[in-house]
Short mmCIF file of C-alpha atoms and ligand atoms in Angstrom, two decimals:
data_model
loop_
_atom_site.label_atom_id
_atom_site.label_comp_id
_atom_site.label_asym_id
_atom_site.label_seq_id
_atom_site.Cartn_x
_atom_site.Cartn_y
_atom_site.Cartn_z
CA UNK G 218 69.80 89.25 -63.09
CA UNK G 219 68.52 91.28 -60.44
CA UNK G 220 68.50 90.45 -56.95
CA UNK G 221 64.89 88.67 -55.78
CA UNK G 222 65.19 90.64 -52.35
CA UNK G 223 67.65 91.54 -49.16
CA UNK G 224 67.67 90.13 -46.35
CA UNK G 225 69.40 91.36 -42.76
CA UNK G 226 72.90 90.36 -43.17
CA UNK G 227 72.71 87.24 -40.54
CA UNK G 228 75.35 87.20 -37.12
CA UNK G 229 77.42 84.78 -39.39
CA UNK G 230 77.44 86.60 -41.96
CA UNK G 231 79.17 89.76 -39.78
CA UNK G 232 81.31 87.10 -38.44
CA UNK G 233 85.27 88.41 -38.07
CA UNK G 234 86.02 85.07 -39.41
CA UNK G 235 83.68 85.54 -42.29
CA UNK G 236 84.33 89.30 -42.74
CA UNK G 237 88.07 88.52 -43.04
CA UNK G 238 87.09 85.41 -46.08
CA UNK G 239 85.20 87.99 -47.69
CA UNK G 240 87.64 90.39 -47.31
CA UNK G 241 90.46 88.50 -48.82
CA UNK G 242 88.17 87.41 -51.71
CA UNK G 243 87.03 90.65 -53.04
CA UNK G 244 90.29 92.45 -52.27
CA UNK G 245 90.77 92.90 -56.06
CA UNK G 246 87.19 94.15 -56.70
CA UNK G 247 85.56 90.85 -57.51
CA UNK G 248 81.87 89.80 -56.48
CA UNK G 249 81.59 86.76 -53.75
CA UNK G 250 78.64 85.23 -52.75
CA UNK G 251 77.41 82.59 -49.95
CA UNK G 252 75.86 79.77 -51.27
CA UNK G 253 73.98 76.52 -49.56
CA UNK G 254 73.44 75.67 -46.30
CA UNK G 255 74.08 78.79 -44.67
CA UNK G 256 71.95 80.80 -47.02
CA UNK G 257 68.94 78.13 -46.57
CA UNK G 258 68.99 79.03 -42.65
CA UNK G 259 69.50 82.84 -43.06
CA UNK G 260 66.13 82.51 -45.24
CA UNK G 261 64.34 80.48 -42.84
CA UNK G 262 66.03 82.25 -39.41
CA UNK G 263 68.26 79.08 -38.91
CA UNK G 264 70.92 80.36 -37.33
CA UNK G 265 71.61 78.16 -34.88
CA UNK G 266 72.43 75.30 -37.20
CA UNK G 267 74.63 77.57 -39.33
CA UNK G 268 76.84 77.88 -36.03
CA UNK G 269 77.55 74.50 -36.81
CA UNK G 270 78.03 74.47 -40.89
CA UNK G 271 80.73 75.07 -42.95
CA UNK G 272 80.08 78.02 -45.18
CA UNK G 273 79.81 77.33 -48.85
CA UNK G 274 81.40 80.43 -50.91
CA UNK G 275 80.91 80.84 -54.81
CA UNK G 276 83.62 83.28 -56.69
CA UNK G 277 84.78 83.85 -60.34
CA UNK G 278 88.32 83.34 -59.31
CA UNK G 279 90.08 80.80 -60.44
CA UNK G 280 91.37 78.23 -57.29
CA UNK G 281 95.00 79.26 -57.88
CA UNK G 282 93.65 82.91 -57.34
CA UNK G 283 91.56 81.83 -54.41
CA UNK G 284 94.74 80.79 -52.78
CA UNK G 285 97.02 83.91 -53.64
CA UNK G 286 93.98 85.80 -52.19
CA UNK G 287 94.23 83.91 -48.92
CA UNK G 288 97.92 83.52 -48.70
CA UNK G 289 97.84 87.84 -49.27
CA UNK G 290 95.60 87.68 -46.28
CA UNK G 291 97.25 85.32 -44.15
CA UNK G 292 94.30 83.00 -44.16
CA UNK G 293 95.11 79.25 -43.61
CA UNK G 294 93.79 77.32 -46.75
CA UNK G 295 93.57 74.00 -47.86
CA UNK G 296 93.46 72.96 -51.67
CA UNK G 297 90.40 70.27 -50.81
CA UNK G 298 89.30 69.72 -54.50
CA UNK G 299 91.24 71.72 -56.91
CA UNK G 300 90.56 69.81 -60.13
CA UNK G 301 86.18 70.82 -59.31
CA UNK G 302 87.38 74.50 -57.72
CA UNK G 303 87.20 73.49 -54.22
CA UNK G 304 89.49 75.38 -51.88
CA UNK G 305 88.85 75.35 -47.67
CA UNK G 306 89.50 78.42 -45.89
CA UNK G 307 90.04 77.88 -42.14
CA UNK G 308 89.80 80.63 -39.92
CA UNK G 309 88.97 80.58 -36.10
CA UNK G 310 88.41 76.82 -36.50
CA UNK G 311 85.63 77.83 -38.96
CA UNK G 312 85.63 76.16 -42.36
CA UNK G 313 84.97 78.05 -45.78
CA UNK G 314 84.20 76.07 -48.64
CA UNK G 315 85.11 78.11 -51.46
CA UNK G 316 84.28 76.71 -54.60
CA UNK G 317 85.23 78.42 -58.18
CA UNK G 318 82.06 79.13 -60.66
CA UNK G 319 81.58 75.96 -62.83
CA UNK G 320 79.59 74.56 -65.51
CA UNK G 321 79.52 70.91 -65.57
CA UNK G 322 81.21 69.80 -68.85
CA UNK G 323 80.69 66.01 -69.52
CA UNK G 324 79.11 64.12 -66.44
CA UNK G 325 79.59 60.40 -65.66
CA UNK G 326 76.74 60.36 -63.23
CA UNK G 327 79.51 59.49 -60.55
CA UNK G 328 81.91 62.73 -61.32
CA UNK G 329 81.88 65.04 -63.97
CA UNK G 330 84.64 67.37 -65.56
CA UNK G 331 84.10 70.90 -65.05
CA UNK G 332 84.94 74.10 -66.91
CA UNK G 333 85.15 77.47 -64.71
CA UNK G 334 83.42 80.05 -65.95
CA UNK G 335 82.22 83.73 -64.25
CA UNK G 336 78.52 83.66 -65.09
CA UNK G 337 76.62 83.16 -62.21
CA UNK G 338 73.48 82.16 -63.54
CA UNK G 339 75.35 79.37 -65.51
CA UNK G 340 76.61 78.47 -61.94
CA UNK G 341 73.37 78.41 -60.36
CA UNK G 342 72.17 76.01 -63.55
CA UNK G 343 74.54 73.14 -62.44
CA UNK G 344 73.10 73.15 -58.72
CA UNK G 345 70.84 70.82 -57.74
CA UNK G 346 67.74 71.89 -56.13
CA UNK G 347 65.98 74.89 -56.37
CA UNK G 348 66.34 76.00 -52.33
CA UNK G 349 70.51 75.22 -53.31
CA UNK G 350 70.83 77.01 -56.31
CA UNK G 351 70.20 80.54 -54.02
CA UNK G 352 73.34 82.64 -53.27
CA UNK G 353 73.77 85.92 -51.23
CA UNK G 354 76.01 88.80 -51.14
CA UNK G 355 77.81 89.76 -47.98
CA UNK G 356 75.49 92.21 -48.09
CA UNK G 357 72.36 90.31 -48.18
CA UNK G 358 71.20 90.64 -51.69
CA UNK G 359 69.75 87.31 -52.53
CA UNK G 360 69.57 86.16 -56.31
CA UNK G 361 66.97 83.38 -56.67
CA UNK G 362 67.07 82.02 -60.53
CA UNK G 363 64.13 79.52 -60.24
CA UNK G 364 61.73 80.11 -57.08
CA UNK G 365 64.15 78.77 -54.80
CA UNK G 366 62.78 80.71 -52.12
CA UNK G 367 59.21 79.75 -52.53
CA UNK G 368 60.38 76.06 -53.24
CA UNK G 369 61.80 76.69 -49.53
CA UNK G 370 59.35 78.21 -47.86
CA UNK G 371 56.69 75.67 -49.32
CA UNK G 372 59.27 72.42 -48.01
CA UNK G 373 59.44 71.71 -51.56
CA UNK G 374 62.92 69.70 -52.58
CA UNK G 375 62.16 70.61 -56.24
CA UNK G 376 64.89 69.53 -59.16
CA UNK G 377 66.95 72.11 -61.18
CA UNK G 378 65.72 70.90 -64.91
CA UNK G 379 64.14 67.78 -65.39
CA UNK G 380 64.63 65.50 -62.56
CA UNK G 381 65.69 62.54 -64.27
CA UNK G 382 68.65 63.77 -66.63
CA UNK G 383 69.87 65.54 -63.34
CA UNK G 384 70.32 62.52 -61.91
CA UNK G 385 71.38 60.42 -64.66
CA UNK G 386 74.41 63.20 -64.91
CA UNK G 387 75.19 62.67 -61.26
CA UNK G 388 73.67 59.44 -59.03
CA UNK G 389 74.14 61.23 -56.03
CA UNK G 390 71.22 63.74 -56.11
CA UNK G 391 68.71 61.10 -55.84
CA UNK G 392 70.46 60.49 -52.13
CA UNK G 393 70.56 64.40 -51.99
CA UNK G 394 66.57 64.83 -53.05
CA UNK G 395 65.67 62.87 -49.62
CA UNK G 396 68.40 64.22 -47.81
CA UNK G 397 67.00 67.94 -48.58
CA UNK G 398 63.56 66.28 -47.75
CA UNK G 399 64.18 64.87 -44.52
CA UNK G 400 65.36 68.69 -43.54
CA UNK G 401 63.24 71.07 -45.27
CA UNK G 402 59.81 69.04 -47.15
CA UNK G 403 56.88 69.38 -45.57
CA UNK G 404 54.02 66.88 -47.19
CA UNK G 405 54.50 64.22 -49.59
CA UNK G 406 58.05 65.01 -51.85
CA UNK G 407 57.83 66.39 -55.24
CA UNK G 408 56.15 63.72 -57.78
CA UNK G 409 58.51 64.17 -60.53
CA UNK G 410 61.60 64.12 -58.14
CA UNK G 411 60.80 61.43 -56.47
CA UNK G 412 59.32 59.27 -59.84
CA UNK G 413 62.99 59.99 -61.39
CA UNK G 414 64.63 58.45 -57.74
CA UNK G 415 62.70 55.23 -58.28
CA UNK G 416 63.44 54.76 -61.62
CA UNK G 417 67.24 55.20 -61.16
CA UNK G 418 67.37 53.33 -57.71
CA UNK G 419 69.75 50.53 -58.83
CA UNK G 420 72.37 53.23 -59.72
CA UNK G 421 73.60 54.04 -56.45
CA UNK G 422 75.07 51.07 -57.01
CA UNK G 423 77.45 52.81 -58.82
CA UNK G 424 78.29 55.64 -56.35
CA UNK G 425 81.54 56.01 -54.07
CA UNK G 426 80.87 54.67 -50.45
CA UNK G 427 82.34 58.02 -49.26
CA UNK G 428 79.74 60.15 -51.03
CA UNK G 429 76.89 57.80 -49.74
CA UNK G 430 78.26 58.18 -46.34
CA UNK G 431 78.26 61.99 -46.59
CA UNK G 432 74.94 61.68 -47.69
CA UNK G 433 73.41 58.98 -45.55
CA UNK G 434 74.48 60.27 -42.24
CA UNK G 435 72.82 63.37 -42.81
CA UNK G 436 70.03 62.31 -43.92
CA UNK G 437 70.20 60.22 -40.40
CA UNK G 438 70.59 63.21 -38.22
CA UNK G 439 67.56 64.98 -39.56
CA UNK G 440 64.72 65.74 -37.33
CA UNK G 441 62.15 62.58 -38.49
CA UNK G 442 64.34 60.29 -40.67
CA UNK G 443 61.83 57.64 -40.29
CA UNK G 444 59.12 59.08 -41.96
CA UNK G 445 61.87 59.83 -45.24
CA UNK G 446 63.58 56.26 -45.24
CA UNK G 447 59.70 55.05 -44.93
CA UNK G 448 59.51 56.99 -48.35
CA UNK G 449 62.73 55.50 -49.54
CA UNK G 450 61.55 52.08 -48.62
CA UNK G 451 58.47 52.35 -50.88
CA UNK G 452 59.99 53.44 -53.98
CA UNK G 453 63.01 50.67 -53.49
CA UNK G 454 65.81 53.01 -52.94
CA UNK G 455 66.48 51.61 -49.32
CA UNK G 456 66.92 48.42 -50.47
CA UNK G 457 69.81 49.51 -52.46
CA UNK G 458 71.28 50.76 -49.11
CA UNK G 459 70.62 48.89 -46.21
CA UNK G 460 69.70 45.25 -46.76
CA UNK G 461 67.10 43.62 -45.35
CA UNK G 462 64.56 46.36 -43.12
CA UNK G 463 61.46 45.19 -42.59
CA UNK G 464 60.41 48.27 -40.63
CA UNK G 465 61.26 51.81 -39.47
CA UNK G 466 59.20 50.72 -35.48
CA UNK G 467 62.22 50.83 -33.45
CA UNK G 468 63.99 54.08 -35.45
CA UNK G 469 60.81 56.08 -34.55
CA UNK G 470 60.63 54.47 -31.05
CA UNK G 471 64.89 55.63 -30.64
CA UNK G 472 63.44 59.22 -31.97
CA UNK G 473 60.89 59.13 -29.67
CA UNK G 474 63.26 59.02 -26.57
CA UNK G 475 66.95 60.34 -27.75
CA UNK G 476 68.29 63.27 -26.44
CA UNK G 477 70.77 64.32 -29.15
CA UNK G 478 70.39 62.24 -32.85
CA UNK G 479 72.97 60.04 -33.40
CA UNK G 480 72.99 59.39 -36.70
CA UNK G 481 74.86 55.62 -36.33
CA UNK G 482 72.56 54.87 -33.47
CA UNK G 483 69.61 55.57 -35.97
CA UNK G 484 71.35 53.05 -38.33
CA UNK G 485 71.60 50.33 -35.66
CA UNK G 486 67.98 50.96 -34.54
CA UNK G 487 66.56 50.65 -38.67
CA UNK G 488 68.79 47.77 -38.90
CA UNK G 489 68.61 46.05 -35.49
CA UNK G 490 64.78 43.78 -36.73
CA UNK G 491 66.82 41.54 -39.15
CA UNK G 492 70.46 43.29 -39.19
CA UNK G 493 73.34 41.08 -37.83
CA UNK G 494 77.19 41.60 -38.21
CA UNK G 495 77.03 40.33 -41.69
CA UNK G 496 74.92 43.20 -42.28
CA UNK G 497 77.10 45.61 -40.51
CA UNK G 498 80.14 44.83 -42.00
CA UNK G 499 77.74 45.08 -46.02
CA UNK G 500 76.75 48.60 -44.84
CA UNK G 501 80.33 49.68 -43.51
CA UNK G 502 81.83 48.55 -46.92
CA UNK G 503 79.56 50.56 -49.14
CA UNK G 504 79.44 53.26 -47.05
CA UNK G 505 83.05 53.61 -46.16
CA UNK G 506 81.98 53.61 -42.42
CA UNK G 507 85.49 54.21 -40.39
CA UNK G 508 86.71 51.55 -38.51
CA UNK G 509 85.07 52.81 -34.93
CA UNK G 510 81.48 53.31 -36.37
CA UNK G 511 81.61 49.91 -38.29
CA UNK G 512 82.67 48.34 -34.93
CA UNK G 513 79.58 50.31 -33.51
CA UNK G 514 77.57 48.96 -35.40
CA UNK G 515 78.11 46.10 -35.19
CA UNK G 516 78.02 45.77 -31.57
CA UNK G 517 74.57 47.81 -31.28
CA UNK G 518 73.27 44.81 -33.21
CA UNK G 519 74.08 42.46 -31.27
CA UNK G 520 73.69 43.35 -27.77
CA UNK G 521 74.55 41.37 -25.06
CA UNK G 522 71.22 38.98 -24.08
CA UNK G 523 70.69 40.05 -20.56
CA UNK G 524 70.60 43.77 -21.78
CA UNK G 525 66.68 43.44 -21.11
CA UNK G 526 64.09 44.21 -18.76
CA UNK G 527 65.20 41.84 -16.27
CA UNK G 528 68.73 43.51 -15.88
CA UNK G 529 69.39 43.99 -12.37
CA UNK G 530 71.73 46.54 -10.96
CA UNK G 531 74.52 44.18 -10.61
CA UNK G 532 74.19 42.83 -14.14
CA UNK G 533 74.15 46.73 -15.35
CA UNK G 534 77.76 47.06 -13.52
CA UNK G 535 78.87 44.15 -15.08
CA UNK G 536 78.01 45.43 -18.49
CA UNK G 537 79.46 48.44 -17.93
CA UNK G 538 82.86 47.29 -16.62
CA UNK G 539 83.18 44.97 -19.30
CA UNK G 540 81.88 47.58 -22.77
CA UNK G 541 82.08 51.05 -21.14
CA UNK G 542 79.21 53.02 -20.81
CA UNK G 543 78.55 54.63 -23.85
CA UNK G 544 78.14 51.22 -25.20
CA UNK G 545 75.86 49.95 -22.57
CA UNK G 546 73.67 53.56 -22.83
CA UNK G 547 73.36 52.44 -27.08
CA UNK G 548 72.12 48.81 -26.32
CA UNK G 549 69.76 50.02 -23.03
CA UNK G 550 68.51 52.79 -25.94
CA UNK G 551 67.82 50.27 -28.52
CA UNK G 552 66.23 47.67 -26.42
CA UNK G 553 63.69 50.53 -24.84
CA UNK G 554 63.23 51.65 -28.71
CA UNK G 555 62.30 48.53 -29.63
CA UNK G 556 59.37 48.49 -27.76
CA UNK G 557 58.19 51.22 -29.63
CA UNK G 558 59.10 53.51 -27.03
CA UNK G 559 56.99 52.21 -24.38
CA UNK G 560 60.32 50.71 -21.82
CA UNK G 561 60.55 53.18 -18.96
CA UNK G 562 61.61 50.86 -17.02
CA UNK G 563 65.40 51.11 -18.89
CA UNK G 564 65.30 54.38 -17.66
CA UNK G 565 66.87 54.42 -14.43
CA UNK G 566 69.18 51.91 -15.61
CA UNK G 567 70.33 54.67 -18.12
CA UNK G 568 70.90 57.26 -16.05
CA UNK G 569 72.72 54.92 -14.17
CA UNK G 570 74.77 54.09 -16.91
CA UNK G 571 75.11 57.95 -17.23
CA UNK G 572 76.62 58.65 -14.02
CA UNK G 573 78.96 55.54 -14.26
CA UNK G 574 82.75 55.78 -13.58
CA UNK G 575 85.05 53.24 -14.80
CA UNK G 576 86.63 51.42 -12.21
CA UNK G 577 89.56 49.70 -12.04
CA UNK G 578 90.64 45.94 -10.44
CA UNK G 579 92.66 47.75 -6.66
CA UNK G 580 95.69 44.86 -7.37
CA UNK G 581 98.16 44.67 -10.60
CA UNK G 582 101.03 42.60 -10.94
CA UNK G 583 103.52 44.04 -9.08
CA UNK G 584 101.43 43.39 -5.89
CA UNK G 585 101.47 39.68 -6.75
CA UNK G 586 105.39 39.75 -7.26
CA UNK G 587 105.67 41.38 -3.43
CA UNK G 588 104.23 38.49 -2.09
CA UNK G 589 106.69 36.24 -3.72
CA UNK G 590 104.63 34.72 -6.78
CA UNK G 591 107.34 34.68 -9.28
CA UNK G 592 106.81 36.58 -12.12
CA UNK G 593 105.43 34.24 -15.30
CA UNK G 594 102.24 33.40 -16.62
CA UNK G 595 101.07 32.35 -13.29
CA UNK G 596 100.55 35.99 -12.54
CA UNK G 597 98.23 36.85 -14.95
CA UNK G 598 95.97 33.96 -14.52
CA UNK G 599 95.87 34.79 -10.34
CA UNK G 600 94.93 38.64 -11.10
CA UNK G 601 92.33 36.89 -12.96
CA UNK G 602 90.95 34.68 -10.94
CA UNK G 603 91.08 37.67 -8.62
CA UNK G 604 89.24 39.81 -10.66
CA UNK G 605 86.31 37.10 -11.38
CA UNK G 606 85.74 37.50 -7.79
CA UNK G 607 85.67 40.92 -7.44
CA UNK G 608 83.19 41.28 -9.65
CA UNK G 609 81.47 38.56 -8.69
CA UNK G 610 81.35 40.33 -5.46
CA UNK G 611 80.29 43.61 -7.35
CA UNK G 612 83.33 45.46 -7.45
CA UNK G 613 82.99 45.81 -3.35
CA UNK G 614 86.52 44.13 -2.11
CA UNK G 615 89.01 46.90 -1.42
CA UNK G 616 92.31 46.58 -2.27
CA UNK G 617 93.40 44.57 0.82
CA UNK G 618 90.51 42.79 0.62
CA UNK G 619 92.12 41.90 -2.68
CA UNK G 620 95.30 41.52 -1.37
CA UNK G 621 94.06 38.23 0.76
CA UNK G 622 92.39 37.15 -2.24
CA UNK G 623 95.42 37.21 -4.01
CA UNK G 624 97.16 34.99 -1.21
CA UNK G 625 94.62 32.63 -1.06
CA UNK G 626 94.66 31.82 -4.62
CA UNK G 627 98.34 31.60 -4.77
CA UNK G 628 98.20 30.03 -1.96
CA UNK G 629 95.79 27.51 -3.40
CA UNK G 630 97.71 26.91 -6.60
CA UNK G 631 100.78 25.96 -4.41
CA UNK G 632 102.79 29.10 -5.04
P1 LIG H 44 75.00 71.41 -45.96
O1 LIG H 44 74.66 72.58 -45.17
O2 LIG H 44 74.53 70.15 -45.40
O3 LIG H 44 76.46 71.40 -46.34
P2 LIG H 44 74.63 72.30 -48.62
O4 LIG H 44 73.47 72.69 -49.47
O5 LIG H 44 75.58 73.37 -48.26
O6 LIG H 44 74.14 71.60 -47.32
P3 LIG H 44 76.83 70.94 -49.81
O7 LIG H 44 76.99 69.48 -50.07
O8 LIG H 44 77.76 71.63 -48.90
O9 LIG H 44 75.32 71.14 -49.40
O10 LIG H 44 76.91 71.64 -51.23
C1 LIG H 44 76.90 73.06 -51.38
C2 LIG H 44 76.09 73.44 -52.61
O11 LIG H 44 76.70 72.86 -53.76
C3 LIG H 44 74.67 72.92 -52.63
O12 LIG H 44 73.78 73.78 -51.98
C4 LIG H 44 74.39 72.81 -54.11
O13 LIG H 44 74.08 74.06 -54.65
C5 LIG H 44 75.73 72.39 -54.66
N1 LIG H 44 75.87 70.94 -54.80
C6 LIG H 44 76.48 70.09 -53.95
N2 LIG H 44 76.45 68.82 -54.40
C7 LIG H 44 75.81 68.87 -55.58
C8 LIG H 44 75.45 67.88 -56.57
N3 LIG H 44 75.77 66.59 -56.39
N4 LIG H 44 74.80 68.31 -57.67
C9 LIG H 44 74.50 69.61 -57.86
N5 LIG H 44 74.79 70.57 -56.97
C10 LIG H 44 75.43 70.22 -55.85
MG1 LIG H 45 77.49 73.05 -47.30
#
């Protein structure tokens, strides 16, 4: 196959980390080619998000000869899937996902066993999308088997094959097919693609919560999720994912006044109309969510009730002594998102949150022991009561202000 055109080898591509990967890979005279992500923004002049990518590499060698390869090199490498070819390069903190040429033998729609092979185009057959199924020499040839390109350029997520024996061979693609939408379709997504993802809905059932997660969270971070999971919602693939969304109002009102997209905030906002911590803790099962975004999410759904538009300063400072402020900037987020975008008022009381430095109660417990409260539980429950009425006072008293607070509740308790 000859290549479908060259393109300007992209600033990644003349990388020294990449240069030295390539280097090490074709040091016996074999091809290498990029593959994925990286290639998708070199086509479209993405460069910018490949800065933040690993690179996906495609070679004939074998993983065991992917590894002497690097080790010849001194590249630091990590055997990350071995049994499906997978081996991560590291290099300058950059990753390389370099993955052997494979046909997939048998498929169990939630893994399949693979058989290496060095034909490319029998490589490019197992991929899943036309736009993914591209690959690039370090030189910028690019080989396009089925209109990839075009498929790209046109914001077309378009199946390798028919759509529905791709996914019935592996459950994940149907995530994949609005993944790939939410970043590159433009219009309405491919009929048959999107038929097939109905019609199998009830098997992502069957996936691994860490490959939904993978998936999901991506999907989240895309420009306009909304308008996707709006997609997913009709054809009853959401409801295989997150239970119980009515609508996707206060995810477009978050993306109508976040600053950086945060793909668990997202999640918290499509949740937060019917989503409790029952729900929370059903999504962070069958996603896998770690322990701190679970927790997350959890709290962004149920948000403190003065977190409104009649929070005062005071009540803010509260807030934010007692969660921190990243928490308190989620819930002000969420509650301004929920009404549809339209809740400047929160604003000040974010930035305020923003410029918020945690602050810490001026007496401890060895102060308490100098003026002769012996040391016991009695301690504890005086720094306390102290600290009720410091921040009942709003965090003003200094520390000898606390200090004769101290003595007049000891004092008071008979100490
Ligand atoms: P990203 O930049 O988000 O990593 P990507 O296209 O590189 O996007 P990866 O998950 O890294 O996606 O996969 C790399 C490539 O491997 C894909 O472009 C695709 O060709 C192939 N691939 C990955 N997962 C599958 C799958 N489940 N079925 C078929 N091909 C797949
Ligand atoms: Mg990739």
């Amino acid at each position: 196959m000859k290549p479908a055109r060259r393109i300007e080898p992209t600033e990644w591509m003349r990388a020294d980390a990449t240069r030295a990967v390539v280097d090490a890979l074709t040091a016996d005279g074999q091809e290498i080619r990029f593959v994925g992500g990286s290639v998708r923004d070199a086509l479209l002049g993405g460069g910018n998000t490949t800065a933040h990518r690993d690179i996906d590499i495609a070679t004939p060698h074998t993983p065991h000869q992917v590894i002497a390869l690097l080790d010849n090199a001194g590249i630091k490498n990590i055997p990350t899937g071995l049994a499906h070819g997978t081996v991560t390069a590291v290099v300058d903190g950059r990753h390389f996902e370099i993955t052997t040429l494979r046909i997939d033998v048998e498929t169990h729609g939630r893994h399949a066993d693979v058989a290496f092979t060095d034909d490319w185009q029998e490589d490019a057959a197992r991929r899943d999308f036309t736009m993914n199924a591209l690959s690039c020499t370090p030189e910028g040839d690019l080989y396009d088997p089925w209109d990839g390109i075009r498929d790209l350029e046109a914001g077309r997520v378009r199946f390798v094959g028919d759509a529905e024996r791709r996914i019935e061979e592996d459950h994940l693609r149907l995530l994949r097919f609005f993944r790939f939408h939410a970043w590159y379709g433009k219009g309405a997504p491919d009929k048959d693609g999107l038929a097939a993802c109905a019609a199998w809905a009830p098997s992502l059932a069957k996936l691994s919560g860490e490959r939904i997660q993978r998936e999901m969270l991506k999907l989240l971070a895309a420009p306009d999720p909304a308008a996707v999971i709006d997609i997913m919602a009709a054809n009853g693939v959401l409801a295989e994912l997150v239970p119980g969304v009515s609508d996707t109002a206060t995810l477009r009102g978050l993306q109508s006044i976040e600053t950086t997209a945060d793909p668990v905030r997202r999640l918290a906002a499509l949740m937060r109309s019917s989503g409790n911590a029952a729900a929370a803790a059903k999504v962070a099962e069958q996603w896998r969510l770690s322990n701190r975004d679970h927790e997350r999410l959890a709290a962004l759904l149920s948000p403190p009730a003065n977190i409104s538009d009649d929070l005062e300063w005071r009540g803010l400072r509260r807030e934010l002594y007692a969660h921190g402020g990243e928490r308190v900037i989620d819930w002000l987020m969420l509650a301004w998102a929920e009404r549809a975008g339209d809740g400047e008022t929160l604003r000040p009381m974010i930035e305020q949150a923003r410029q918020w430095r945690p602050v810490t109660l001026p007496v401890k417990g060895t102060d308490a022991l100098a003026l002769g409260i012996p040391s016991g539980p009695e301690v504890g429950e005086m720094l306390e009561a102290v600290e009720h009425w410091w921040i009942a006072e709003d965090f003003a008293p200094t520390r000898d202000e606390c200090l004769d607070k101290l003595r007049v509740v000891a004092a008071s308790r008979g100490s």
